[in-house]
Tab-separated table of C-alpha atoms in Angstrom:
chain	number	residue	atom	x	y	z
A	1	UNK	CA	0.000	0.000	0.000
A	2	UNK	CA	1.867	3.083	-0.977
A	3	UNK	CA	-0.273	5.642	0.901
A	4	UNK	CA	-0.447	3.793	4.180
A	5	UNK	CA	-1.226	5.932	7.093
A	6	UNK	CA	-1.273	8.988	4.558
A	7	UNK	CA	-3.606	11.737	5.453
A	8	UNK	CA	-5.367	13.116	2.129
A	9	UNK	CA	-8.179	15.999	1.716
A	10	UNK	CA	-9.943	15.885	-1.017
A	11	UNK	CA	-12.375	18.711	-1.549
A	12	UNK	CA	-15.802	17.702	-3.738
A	13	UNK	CA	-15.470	13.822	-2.898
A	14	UNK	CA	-19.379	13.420	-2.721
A	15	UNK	CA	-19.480	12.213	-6.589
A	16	UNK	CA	-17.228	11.960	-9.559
A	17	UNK	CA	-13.530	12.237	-9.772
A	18	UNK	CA	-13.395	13.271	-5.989
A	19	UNK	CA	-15.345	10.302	-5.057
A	20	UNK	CA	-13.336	8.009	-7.014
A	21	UNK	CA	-9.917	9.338	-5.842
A	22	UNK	CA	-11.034	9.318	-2.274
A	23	UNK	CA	-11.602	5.627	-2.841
A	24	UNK	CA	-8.738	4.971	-4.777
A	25	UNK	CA	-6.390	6.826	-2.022
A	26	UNK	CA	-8.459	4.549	0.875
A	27	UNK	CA	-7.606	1.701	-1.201
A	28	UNK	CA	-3.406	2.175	-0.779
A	29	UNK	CA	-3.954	2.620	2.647
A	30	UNK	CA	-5.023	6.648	3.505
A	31	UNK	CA	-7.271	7.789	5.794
A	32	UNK	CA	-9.633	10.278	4.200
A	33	UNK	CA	-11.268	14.425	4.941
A	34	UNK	CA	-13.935	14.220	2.635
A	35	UNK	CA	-15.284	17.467	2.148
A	36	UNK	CA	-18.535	18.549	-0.103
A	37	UNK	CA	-20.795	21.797	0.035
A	38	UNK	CA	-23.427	19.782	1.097
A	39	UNK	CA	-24.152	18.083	4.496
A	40	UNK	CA	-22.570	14.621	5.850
A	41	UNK	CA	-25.340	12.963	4.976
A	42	UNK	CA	-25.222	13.211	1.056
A	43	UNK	CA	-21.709	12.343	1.958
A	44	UNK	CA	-22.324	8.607	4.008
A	45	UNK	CA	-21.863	6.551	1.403
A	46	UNK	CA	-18.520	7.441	0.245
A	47	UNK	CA	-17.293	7.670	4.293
A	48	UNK	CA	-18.983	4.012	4.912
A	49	UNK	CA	-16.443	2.515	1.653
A	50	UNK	CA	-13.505	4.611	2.843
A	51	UNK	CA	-14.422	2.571	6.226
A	52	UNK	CA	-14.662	-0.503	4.948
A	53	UNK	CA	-11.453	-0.309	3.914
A	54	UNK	CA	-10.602	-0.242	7.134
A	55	UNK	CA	-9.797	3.484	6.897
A	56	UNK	CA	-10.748	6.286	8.769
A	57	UNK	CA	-12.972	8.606	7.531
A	58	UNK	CA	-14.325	12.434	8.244
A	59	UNK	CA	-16.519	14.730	6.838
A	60	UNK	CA	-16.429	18.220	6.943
A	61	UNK	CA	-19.075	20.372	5.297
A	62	UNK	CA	-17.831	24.038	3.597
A	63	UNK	CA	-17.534	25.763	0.758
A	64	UNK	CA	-13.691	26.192	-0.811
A	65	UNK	CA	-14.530	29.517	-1.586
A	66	UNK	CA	-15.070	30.841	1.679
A	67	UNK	CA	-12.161	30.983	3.334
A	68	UNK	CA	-13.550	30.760	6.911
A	69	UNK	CA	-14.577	27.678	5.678
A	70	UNK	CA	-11.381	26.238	4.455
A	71	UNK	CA	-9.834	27.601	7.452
A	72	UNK	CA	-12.676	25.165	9.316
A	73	UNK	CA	-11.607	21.942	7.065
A	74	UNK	CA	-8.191	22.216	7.888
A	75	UNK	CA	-8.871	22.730	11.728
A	76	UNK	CA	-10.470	19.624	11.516
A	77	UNK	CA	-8.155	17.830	9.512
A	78	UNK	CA	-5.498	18.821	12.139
A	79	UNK	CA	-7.428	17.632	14.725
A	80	UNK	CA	-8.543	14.448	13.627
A	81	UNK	CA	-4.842	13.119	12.495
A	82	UNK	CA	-2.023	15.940	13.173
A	83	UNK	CA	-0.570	16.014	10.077
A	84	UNK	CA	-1.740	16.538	5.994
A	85	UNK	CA	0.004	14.489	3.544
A	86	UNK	CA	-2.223	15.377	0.590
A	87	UNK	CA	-4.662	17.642	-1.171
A	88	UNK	CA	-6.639	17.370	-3.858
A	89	UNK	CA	-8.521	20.279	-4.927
A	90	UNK	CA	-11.063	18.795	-7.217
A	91	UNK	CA	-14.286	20.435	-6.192
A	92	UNK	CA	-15.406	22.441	-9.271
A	93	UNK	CA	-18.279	23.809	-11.069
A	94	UNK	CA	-18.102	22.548	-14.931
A	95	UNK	CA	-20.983	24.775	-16.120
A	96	UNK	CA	-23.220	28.428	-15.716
A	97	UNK	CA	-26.026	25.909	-15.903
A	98	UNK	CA	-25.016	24.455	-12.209
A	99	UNK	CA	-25.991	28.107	-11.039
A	100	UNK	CA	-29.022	27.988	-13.005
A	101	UNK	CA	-28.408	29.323	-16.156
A	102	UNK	CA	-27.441	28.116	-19.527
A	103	UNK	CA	-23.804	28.137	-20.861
A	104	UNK	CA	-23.523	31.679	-22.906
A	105	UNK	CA	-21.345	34.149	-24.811
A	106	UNK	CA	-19.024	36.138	-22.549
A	107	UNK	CA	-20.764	38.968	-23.490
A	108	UNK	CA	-24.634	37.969	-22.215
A	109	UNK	CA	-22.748	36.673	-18.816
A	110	UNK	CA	-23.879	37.766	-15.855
A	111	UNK	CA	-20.937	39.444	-13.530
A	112	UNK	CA	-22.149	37.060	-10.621
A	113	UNK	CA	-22.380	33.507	-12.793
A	114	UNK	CA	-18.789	34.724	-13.805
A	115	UNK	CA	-17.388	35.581	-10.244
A	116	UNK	CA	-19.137	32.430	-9.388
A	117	UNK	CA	-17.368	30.281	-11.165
A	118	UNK	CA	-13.430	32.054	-10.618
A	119	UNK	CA	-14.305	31.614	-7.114
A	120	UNK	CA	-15.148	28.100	-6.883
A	121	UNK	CA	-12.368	26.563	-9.585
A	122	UNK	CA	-9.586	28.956	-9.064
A	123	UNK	CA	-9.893	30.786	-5.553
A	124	UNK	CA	-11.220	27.616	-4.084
A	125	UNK	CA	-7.572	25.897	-4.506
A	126	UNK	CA	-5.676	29.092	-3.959
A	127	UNK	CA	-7.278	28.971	-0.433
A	128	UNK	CA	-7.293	25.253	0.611
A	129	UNK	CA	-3.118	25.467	-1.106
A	130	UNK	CA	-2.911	28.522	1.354
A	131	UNK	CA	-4.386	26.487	4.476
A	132	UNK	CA	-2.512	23.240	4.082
A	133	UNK	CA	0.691	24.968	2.995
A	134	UNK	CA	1.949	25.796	6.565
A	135	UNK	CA	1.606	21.816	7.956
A	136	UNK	CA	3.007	20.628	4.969
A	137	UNK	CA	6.250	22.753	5.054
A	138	UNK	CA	6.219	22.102	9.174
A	139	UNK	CA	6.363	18.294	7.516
A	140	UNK	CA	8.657	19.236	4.707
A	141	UNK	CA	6.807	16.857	2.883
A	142	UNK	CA	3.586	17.220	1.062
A	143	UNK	CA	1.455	16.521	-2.482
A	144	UNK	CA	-1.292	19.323	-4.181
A	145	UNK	CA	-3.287	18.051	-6.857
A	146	UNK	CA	-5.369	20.496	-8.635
A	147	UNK	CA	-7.933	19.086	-10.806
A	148	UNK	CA	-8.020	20.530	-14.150
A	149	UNK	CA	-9.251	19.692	-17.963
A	150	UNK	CA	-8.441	20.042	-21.122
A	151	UNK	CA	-10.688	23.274	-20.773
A	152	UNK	CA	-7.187	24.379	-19.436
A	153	UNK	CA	-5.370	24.366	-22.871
A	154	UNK	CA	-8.074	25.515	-25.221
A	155	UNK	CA	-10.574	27.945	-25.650
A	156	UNK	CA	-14.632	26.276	-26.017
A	157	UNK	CA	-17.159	29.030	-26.936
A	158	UNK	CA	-20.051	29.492	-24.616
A	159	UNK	CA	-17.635	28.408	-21.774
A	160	UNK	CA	-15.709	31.584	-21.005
A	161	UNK	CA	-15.501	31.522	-17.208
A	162	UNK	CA	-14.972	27.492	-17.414
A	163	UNK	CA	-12.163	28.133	-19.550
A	164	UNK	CA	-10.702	30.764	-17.975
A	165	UNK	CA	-10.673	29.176	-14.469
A	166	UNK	CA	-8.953	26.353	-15.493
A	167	UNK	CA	-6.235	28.018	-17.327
A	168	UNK	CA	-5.739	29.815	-14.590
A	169	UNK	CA	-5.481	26.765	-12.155
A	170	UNK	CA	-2.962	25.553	-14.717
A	171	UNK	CA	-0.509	28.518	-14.084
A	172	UNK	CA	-1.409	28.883	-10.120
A	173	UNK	CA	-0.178	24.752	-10.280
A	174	UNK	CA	3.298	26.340	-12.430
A	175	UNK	CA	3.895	28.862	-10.458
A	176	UNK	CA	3.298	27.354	-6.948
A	177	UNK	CA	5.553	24.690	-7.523
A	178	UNK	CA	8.585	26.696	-7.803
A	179	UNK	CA	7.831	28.490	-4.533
A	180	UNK	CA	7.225	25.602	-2.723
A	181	UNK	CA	10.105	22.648	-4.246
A	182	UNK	CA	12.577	23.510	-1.960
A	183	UNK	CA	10.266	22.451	0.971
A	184	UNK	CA	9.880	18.699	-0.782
A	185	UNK	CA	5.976	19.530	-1.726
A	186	UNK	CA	4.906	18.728	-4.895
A	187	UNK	CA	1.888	20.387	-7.009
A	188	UNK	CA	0.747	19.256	-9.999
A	189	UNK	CA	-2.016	19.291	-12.333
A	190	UNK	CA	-4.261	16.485	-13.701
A	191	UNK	CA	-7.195	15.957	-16.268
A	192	UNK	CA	-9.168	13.073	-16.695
A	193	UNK	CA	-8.231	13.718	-20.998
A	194	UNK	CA	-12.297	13.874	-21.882
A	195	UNK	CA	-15.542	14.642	-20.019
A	196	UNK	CA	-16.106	12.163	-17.203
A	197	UNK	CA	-19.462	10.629	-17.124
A	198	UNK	CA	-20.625	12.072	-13.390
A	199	UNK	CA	-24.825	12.398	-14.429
A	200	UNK	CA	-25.696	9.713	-16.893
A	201	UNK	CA	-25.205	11.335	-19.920
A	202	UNK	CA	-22.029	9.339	-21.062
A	203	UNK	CA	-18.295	9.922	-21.046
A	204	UNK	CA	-15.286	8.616	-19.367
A	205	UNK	CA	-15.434	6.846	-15.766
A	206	UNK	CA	-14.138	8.396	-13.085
A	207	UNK	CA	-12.192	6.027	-12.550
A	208	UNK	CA	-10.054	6.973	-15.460
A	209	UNK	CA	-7.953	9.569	-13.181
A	210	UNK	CA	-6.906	6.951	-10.299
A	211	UNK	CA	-4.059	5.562	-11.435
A	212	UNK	CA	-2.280	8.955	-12.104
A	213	UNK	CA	-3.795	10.637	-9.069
A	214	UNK	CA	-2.663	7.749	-6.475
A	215	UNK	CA	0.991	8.248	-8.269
A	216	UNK	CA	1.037	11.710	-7.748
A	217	UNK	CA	-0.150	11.749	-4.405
A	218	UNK	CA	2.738	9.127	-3.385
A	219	UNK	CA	6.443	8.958	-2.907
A	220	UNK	CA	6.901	7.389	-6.533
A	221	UNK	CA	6.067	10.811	-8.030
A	222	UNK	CA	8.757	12.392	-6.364
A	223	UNK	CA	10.411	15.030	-8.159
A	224	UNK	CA	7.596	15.411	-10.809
A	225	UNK	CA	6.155	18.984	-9.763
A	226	UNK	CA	5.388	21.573	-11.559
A	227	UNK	CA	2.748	19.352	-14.565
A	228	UNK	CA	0.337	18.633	-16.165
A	229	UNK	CA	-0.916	15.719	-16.494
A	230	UNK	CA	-3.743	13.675	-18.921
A	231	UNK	CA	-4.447	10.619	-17.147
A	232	UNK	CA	-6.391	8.944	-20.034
A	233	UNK	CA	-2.754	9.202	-21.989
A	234	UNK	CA	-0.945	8.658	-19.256
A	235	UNK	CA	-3.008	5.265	-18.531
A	236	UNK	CA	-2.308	4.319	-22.021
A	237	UNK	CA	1.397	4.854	-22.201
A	238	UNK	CA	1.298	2.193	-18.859
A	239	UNK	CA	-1.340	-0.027	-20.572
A	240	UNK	CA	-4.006	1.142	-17.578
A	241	UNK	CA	-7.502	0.145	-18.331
A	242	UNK	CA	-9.177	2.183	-16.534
């Protein structure tokens, strides 16, 4: 088990790719702060397989971009296990239509659905990095991994904000890396390589961003800071069905 006894957050793990990862990290040993806007309960099936495992589990309920709530997850992080081996900031909104509105041109955007979005995808890991930073240099040891998509390379009309959140999260991942190496933390990127199926209407599993996420999180990706990684590609250069 390569993350035995690891301590991972993972913001968003209700569904999707923070649900799977959660499960994936429980499954190499970790024990588990699985947080999601809404309350525990929407969150009890996920904790109940992380305890299966024979891991430990917590929920904490907040919003990533608040920071008085991220300053709340990582109290209780703290206080459940001492220490914070690894962060994933997945949670994310993928489109307007999630705040009740229909993708659109830049220019019929509303300022809020726009602000809305930055805050969420972009501030949201600037301020659980921020909050986990100061254990994991006390550690000198420590892996970020910001969830991002191919949204994050190329431009997709009607998805302005989408797009420009996640390029955005793919320089914050650049440019954090460099001021952080020297304390043995690693932050890195990764996208699933396609959309991932999280309501029914088709598209990648999950699944698909394991393999790469439980490497990055663990000792065998040490060194490797500072990317981007597909995990789709990267499965298939291993030969990872996944």
């Amino acid at each position: 088990m390569i993350l035995k006894n690891r301590i991972a957050i993972v913001t968003g793990a209700r569904v999707g790719i923070g649900r799977a990862l959660a499960l994936g990290f429980a499954g190499e040993g970790a024990h588990i702060v699985i947080n999601d806007i809404q309350n525990e309960d929407a969150s009890r099936e996920v904790i109940s397989q992380v305890q299966n495992m024979g891991r430990k589990a917590i929920h904490v309920q907040g919003d990533v971009a608040l920071e008085e709530d991220v300053g709340r997850i990582v109290s209780a992080t703290l206080d459940a296990f001492g220490r914070i081996d690894i962060l994933v900031n997945n949670a994310g909104l993928r489109t307007i239509a999630y705040l009740g509105v229909e993708n659109r041109p830049a220019l019929e955007m509303e300022v809020k659905d726009w602000d809305r979005m930055i805050a969420v995808n972009l501030r949201g890991p600037f301020l659980m990095s921020k909050a986990v930073l100061p254990q994991m240099i006390k550690q000198r040891q420590g892996s970020i991994i910001n969830i991002s998509s191919g949204a994050g390379r190329e431009g997709v009309p009607g998805k302005s904000a989408y797009c420009a959140s996640k390029h955005g999260l793919e320089g914050f991942t650049k440019s954090l890396a460099g001021e952080v190496k020297a304390f043995n933390i690693r932050v890195n990127a990764l996208a699933p390589g396609g959309r991932v199926d999280t309501d029914g209407l088709g598209g990648l599993p999950a699944g698909v961003i394991v393999p790469a996420g439980i490497f990055l999180a663990s000792d065998d990706s040490r060194g490797i800071t500072g990317e981007s990684i597909i995990a789709k590609d990267w499965n298939q250069e291993r030969g990872i069905e996944a």
